[in-house]
mmCIF file with all atom_site columns, C-alpha atoms in Angstrom:
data_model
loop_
_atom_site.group_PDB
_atom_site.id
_atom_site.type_symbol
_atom_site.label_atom_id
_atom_site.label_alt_id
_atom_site.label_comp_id
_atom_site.label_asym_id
_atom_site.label_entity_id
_atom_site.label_seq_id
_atom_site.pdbx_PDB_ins_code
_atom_site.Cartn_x
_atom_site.Cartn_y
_atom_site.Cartn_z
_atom_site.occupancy
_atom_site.B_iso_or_equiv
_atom_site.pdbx_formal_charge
_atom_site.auth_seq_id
_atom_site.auth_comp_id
_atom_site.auth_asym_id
_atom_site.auth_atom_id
_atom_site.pdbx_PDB_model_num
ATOM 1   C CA . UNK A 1 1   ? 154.561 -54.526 85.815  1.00 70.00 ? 223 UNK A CA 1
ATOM 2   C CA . UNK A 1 2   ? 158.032 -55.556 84.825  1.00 67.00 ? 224 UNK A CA 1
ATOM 3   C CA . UNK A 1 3   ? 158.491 -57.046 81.027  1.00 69.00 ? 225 UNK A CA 1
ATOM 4   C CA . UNK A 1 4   ? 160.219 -59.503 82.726  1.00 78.00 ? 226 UNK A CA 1
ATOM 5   C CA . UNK A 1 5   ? 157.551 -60.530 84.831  1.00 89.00 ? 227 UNK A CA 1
ATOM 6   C CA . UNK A 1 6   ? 156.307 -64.489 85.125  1.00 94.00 ? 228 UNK A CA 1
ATOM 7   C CA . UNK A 1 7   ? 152.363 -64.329 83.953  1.00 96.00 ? 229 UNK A CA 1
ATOM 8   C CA . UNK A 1 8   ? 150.049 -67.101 84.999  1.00 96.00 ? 230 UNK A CA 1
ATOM 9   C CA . UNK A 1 9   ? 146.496 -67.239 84.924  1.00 97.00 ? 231 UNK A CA 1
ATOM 10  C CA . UNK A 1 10  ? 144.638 -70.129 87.027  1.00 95.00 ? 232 UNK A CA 1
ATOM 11  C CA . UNK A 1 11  ? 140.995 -71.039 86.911  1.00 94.00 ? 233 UNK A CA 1
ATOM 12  C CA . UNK A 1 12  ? 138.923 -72.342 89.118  1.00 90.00 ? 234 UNK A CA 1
ATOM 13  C CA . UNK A 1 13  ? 135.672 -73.940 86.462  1.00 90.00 ? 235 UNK A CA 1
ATOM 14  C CA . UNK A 1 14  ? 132.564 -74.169 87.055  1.00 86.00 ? 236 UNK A CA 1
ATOM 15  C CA . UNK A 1 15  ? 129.434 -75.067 84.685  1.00 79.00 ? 237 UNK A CA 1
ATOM 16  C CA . UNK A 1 16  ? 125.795 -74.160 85.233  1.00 78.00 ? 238 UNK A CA 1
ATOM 17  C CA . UNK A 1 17  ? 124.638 -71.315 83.656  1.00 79.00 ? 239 UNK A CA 1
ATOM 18  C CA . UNK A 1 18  ? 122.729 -68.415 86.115  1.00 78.00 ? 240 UNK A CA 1
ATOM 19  C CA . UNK A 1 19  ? 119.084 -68.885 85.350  1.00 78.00 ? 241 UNK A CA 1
ATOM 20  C CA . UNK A 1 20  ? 116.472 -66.473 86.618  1.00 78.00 ? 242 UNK A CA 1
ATOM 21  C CA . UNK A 1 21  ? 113.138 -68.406 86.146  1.00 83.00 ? 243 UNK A CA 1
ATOM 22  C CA . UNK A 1 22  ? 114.540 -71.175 88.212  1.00 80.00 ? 244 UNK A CA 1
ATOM 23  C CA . UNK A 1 23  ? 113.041 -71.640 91.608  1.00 79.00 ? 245 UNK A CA 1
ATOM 24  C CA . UNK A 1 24  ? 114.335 -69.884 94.172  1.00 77.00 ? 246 UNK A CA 1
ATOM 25  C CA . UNK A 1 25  ? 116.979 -71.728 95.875  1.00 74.00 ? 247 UNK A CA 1
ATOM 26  C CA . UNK A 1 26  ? 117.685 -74.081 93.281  1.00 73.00 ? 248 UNK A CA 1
ATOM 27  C CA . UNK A 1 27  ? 121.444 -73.966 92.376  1.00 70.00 ? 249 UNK A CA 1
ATOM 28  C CA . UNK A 1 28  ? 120.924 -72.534 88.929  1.00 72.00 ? 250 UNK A CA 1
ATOM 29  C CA . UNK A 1 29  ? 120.097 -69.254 90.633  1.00 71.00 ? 251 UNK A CA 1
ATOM 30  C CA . UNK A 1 30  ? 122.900 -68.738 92.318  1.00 76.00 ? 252 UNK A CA 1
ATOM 31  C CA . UNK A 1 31  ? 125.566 -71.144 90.460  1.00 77.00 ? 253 UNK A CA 1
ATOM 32  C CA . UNK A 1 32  ? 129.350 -70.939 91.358  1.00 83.00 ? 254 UNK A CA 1
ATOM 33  C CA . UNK A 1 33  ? 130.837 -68.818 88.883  1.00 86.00 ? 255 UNK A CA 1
ATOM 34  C CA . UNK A 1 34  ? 133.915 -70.233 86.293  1.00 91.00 ? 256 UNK A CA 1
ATOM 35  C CA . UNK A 1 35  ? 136.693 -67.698 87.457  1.00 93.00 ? 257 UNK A CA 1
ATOM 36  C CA . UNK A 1 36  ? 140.096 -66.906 85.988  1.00 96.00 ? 258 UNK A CA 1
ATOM 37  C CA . UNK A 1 37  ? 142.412 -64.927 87.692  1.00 96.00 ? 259 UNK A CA 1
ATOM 38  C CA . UNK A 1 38  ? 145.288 -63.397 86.545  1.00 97.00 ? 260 UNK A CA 1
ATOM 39  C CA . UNK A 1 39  ? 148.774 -62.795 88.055  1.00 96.00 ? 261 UNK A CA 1
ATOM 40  C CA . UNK A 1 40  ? 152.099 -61.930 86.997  1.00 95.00 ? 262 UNK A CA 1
ATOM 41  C CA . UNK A 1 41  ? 155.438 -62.340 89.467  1.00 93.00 ? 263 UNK A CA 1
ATOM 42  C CA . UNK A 1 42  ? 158.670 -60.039 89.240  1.00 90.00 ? 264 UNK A CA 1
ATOM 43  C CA . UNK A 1 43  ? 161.864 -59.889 91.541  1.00 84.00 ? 265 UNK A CA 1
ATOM 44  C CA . UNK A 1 44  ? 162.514 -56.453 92.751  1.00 80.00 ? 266 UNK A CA 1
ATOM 45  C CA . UNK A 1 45  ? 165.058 -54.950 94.710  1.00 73.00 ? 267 UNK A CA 1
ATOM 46  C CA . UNK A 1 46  ? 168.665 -55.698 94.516  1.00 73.00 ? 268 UNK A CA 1
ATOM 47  C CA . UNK A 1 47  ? 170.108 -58.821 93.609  1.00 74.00 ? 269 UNK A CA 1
ATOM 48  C CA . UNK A 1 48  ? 171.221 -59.504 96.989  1.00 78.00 ? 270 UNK A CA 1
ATOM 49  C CA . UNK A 1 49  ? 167.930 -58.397 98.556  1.00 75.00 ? 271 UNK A CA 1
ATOM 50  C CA . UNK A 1 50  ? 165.613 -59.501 96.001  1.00 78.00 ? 272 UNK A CA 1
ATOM 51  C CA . UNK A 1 51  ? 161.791 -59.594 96.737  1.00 81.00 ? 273 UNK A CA 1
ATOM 52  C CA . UNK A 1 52  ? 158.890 -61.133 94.978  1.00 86.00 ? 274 UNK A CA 1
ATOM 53  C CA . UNK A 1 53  ? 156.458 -58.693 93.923  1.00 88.00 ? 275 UNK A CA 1
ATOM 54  C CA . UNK A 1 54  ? 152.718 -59.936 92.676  1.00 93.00 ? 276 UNK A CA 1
ATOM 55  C CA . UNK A 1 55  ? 150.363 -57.987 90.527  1.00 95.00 ? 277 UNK A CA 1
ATOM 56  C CA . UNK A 1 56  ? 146.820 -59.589 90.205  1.00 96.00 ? 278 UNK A CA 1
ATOM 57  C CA . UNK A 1 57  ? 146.093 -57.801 86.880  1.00 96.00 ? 279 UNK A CA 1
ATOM 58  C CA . UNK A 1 58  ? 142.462 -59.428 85.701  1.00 97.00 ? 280 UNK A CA 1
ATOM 59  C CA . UNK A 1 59  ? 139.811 -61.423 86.859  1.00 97.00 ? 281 UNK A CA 1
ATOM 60  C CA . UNK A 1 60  ? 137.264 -62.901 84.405  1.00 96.00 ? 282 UNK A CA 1
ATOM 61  C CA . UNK A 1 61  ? 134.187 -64.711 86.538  1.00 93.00 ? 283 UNK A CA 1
ATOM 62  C CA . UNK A 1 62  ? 131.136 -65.975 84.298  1.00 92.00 ? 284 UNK A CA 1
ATOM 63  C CA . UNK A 1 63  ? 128.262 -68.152 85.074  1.00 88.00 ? 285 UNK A CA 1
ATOM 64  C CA . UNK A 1 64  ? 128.471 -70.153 81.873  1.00 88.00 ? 286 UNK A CA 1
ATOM 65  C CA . UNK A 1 65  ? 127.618 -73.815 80.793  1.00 86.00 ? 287 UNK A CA 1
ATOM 66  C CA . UNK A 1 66  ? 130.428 -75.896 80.121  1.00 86.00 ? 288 UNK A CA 1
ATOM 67  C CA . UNK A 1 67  ? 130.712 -75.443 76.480  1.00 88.00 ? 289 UNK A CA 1
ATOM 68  C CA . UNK A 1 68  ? 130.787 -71.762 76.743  1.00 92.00 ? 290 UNK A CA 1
ATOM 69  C CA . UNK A 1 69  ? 133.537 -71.900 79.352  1.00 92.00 ? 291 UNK A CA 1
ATOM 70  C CA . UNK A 1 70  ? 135.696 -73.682 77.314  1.00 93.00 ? 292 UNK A CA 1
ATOM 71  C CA . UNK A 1 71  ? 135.343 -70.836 74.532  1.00 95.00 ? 293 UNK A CA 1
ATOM 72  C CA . UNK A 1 72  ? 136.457 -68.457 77.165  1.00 96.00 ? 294 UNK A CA 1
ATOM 73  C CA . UNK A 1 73  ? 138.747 -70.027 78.177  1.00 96.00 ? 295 UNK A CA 1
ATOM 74  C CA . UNK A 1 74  ? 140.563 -70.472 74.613  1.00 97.00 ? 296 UNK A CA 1
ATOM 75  C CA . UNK A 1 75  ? 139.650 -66.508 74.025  1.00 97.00 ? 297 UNK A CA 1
ATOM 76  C CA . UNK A 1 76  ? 141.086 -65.169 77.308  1.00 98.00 ? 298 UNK A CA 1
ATOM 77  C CA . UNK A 1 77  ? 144.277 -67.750 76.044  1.00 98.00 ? 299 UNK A CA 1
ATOM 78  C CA . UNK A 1 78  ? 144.071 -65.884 72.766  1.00 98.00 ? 300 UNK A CA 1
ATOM 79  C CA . UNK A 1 79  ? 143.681 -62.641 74.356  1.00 98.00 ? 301 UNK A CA 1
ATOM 80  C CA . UNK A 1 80  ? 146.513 -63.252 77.171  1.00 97.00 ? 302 UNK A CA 1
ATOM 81  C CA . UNK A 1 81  ? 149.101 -64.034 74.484  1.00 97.00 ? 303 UNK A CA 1
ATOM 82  C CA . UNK A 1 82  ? 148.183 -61.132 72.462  1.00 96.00 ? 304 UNK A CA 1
ATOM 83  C CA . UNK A 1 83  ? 148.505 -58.305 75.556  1.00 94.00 ? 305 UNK A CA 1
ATOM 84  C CA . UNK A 1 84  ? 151.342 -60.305 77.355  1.00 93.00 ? 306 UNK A CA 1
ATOM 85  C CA . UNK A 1 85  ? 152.915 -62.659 75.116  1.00 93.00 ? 307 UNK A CA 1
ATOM 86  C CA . UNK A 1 86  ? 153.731 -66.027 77.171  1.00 93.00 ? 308 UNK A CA 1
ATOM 87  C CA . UNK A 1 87  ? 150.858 -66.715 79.887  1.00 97.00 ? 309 UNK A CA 1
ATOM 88  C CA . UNK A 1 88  ? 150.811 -70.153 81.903  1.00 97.00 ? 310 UNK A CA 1
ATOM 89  C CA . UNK A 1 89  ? 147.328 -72.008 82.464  1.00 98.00 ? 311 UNK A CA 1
ATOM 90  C CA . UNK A 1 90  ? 146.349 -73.623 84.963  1.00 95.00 ? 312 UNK A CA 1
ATOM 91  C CA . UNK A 1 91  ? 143.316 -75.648 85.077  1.00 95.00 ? 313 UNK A CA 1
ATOM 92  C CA . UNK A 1 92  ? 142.360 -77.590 88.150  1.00 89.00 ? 314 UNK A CA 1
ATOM 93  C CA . UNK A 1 93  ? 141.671 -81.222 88.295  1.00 85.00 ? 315 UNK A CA 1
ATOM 94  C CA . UNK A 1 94  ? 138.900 -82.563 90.914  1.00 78.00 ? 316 UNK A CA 1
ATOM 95  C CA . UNK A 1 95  ? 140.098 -86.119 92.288  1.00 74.00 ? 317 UNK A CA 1
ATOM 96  C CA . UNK A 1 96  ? 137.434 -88.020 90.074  1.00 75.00 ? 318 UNK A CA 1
ATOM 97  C CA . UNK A 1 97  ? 138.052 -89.327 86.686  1.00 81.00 ? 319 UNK A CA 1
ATOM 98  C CA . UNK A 1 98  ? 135.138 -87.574 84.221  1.00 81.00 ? 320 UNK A CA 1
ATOM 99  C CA . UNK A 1 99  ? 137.130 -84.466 86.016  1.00 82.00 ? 321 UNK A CA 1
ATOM 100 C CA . UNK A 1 100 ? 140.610 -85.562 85.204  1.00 85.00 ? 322 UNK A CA 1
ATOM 101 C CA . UNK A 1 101 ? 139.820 -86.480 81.439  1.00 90.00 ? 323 UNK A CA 1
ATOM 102 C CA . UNK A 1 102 ? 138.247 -83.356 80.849  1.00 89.00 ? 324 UNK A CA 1
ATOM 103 C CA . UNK A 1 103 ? 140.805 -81.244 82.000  1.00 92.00 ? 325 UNK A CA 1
ATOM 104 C CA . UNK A 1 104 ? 143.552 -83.613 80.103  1.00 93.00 ? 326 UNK A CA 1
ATOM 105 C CA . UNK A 1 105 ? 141.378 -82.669 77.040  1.00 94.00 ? 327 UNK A CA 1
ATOM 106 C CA . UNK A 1 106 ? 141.530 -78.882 77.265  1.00 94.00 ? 328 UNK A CA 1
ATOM 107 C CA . UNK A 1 107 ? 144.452 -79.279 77.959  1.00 96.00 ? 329 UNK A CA 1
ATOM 108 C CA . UNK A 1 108 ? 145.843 -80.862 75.075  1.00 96.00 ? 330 UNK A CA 1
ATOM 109 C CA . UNK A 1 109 ? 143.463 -78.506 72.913  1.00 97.00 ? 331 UNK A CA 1
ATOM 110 C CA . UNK A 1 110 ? 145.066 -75.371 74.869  1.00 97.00 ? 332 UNK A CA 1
ATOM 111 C CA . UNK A 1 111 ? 148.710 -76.583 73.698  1.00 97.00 ? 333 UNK A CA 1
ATOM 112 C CA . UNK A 1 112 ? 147.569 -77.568 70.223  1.00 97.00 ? 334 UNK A CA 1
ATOM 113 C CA . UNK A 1 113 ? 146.875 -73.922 70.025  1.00 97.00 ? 335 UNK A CA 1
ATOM 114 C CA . UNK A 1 114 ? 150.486 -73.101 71.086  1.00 97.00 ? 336 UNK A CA 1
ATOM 115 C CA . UNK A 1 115 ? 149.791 -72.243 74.865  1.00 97.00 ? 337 UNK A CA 1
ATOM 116 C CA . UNK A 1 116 ? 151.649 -73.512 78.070  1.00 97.00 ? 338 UNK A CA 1
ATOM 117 C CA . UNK A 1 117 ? 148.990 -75.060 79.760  1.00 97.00 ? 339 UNK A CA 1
ATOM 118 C CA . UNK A 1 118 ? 149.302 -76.858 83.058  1.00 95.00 ? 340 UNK A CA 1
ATOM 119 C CA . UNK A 1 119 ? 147.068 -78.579 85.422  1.00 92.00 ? 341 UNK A CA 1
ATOM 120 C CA . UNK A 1 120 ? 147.272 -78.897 89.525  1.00 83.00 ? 342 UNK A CA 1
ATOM 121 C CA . UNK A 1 121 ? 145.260 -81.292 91.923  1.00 79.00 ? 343 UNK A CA 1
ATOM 122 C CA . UNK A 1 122 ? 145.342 -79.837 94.975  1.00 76.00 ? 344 UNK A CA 1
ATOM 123 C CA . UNK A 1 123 ? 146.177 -81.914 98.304  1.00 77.00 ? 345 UNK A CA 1
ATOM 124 C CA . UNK A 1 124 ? 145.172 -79.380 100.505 1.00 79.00 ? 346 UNK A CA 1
ATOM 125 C CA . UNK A 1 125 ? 141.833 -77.405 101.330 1.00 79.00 ? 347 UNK A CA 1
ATOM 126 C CA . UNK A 1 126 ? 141.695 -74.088 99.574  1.00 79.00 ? 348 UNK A CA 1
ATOM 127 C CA . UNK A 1 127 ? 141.701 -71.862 102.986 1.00 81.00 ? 349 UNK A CA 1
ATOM 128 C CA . UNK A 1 128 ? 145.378 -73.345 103.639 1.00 85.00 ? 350 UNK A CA 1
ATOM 129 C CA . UNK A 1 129 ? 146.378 -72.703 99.901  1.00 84.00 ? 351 UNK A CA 1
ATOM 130 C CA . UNK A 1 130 ? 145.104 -69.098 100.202 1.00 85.00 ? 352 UNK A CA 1
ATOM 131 C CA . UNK A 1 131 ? 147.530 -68.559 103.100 1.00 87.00 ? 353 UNK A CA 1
ATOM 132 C CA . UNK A 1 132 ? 150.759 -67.504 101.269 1.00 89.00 ? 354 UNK A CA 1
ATOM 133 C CA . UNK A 1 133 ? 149.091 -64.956 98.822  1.00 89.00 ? 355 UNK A CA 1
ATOM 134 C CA . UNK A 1 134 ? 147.005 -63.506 102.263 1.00 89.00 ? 356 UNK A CA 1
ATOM 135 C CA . UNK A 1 135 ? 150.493 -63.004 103.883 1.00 91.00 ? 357 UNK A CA 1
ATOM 136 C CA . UNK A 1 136 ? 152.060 -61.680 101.360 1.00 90.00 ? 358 UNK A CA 1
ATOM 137 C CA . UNK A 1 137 ? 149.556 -59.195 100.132 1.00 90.00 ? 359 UNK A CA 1
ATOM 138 C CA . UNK A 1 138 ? 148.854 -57.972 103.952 1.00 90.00 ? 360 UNK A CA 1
ATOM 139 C CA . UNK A 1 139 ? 152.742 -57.714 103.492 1.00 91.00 ? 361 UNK A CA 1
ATOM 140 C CA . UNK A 1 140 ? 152.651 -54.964 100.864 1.00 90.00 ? 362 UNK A CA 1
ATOM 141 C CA . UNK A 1 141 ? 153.770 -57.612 98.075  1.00 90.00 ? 363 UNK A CA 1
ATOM 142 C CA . UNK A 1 142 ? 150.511 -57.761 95.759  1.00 93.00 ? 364 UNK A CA 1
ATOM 143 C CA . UNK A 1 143 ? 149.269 -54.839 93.934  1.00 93.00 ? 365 UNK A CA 1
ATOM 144 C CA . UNK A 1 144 ? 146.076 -54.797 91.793  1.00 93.00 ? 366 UNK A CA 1
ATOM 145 C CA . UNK A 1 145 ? 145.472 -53.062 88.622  1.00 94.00 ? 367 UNK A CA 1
ATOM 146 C CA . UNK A 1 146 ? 142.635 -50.780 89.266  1.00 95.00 ? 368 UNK A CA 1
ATOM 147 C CA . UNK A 1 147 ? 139.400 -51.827 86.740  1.00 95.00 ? 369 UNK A CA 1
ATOM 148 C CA . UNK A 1 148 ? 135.689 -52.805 87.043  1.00 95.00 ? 370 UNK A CA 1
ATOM 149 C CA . UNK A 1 149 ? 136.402 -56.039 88.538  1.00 94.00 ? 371 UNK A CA 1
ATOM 150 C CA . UNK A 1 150 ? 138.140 -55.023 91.927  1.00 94.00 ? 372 UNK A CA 1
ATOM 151 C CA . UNK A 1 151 ? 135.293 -54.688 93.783  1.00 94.00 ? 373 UNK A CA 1
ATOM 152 C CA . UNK A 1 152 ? 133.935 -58.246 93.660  1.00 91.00 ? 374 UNK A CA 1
ATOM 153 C CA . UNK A 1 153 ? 137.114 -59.643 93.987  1.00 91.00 ? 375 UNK A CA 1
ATOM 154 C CA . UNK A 1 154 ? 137.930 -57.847 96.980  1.00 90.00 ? 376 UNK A CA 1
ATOM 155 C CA . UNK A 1 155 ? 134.621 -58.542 98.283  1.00 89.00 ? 377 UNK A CA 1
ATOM 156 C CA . UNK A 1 156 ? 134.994 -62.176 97.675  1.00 87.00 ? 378 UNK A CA 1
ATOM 157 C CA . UNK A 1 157 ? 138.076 -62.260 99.264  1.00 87.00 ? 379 UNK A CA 1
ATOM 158 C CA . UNK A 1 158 ? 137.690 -60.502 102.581 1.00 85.00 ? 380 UNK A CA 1
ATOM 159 C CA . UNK A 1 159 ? 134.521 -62.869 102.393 1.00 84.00 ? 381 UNK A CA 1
ATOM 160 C CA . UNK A 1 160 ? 136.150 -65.795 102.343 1.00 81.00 ? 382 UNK A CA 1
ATOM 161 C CA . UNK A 1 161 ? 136.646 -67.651 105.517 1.00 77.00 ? 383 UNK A CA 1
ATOM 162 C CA . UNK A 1 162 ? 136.938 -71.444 104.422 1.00 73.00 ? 384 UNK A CA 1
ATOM 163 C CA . UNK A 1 163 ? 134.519 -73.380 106.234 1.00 69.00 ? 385 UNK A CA 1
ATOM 164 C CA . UNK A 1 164 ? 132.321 -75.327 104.668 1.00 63.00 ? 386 UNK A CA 1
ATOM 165 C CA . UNK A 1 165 ? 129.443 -73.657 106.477 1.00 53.00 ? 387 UNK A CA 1
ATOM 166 C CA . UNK A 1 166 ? 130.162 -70.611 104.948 1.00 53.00 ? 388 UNK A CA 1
ATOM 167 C CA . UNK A 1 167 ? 130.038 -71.864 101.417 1.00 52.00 ? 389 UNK A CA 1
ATOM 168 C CA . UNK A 1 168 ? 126.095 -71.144 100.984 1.00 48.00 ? 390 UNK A CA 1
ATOM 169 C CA . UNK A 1 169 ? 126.106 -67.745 102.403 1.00 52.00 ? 391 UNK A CA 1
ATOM 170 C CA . UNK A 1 170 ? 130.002 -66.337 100.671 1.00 52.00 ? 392 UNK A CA 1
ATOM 171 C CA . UNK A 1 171 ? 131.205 -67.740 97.175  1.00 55.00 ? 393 UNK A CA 1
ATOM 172 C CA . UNK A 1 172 ? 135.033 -68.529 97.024  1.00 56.00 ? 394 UNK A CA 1
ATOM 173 C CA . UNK A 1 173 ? 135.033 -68.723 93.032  1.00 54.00 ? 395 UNK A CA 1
ATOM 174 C CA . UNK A 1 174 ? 138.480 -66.162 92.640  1.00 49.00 ? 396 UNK A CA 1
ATOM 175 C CA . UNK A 1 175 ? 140.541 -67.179 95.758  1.00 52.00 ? 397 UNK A CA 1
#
């Protein structure tokens, strides 16, 4: 990956701890998972061709409570700056309040700390935001770096289909 390469790392949160001795089918034994994925962006080529080239180069996914995903999420911030120097964060907000104030907090903890911290409500279902990154990667433009994570993610993500039906059987936490 280029130095000069644009790092951002975007989570999607999540916060019910995996418990085995719950009954089975109750949601705390097979919780979504608090994911954060990370991504950096560099122009290649020449500077009248250039061409945006995408590394996903970590994915963290956890099945914590809420107050342990905030800790990881200010480690990983701690641990981001001190491998890459300048990482954006984005945290998403859900379109209800108690959702919007809690993401405004870490927020404003995050840049208290000295990060770049961002948030994004999405307008649009997650299948049609995932569109762009599958084109480009089935276009040669992402690259992974290899580690112990690849497998679930690419699992999740040639999983993932989008439909609401689908969200029992597949999880969608790292699109």
């Amino acid at each position: 990956v280029p130095e000069a390469a644009t790092r951002v790392r975007a989570w999607d949160l999540a916060g019910t701890e995996y418990d085995p001795a719950a009954p089975a089918g109750s949601w705390a034994r097979n919780p979504d998972c608090t994911a954060g994925v990370l991504m950096s962006k560099s122009k290649e080529g020449s500077s009248f061709n250039p061409v945006n080239k995408y590394v996903v180069e970590d994915v963290i996914k956890e099945r914590f409570s809420s107050a342990k995903v905030e800790d990881l999420i200010y480690q990983t911030a701690e641990e981001d700056r001190e491998l890459y120097g300048d990482v954006t964060i984005f945290l998403p907000t859900d379109p209800n309040p108690a959702s919007a104030r809690y993401i405004k907090s870490l927020i404003s903890e995050l840049t208290s700390r000295g990060f770049k911290a961002k948030t994004y409500k999405s307008q649009t279902a997650k299948v049609d935001r995932f569109i762009p990154f599958s084109v480009a990667a089935e276009n040669g433009l992402v690259q992974y770096t290899k580690a112990e994570w690849n497998k679930d993610y690419f699992s999740e993500l040639e999983n993932f289909t989008g439909r609401k039906q689908d969200k029992h059987k597949t999880k969608d936490d790292q699109v």
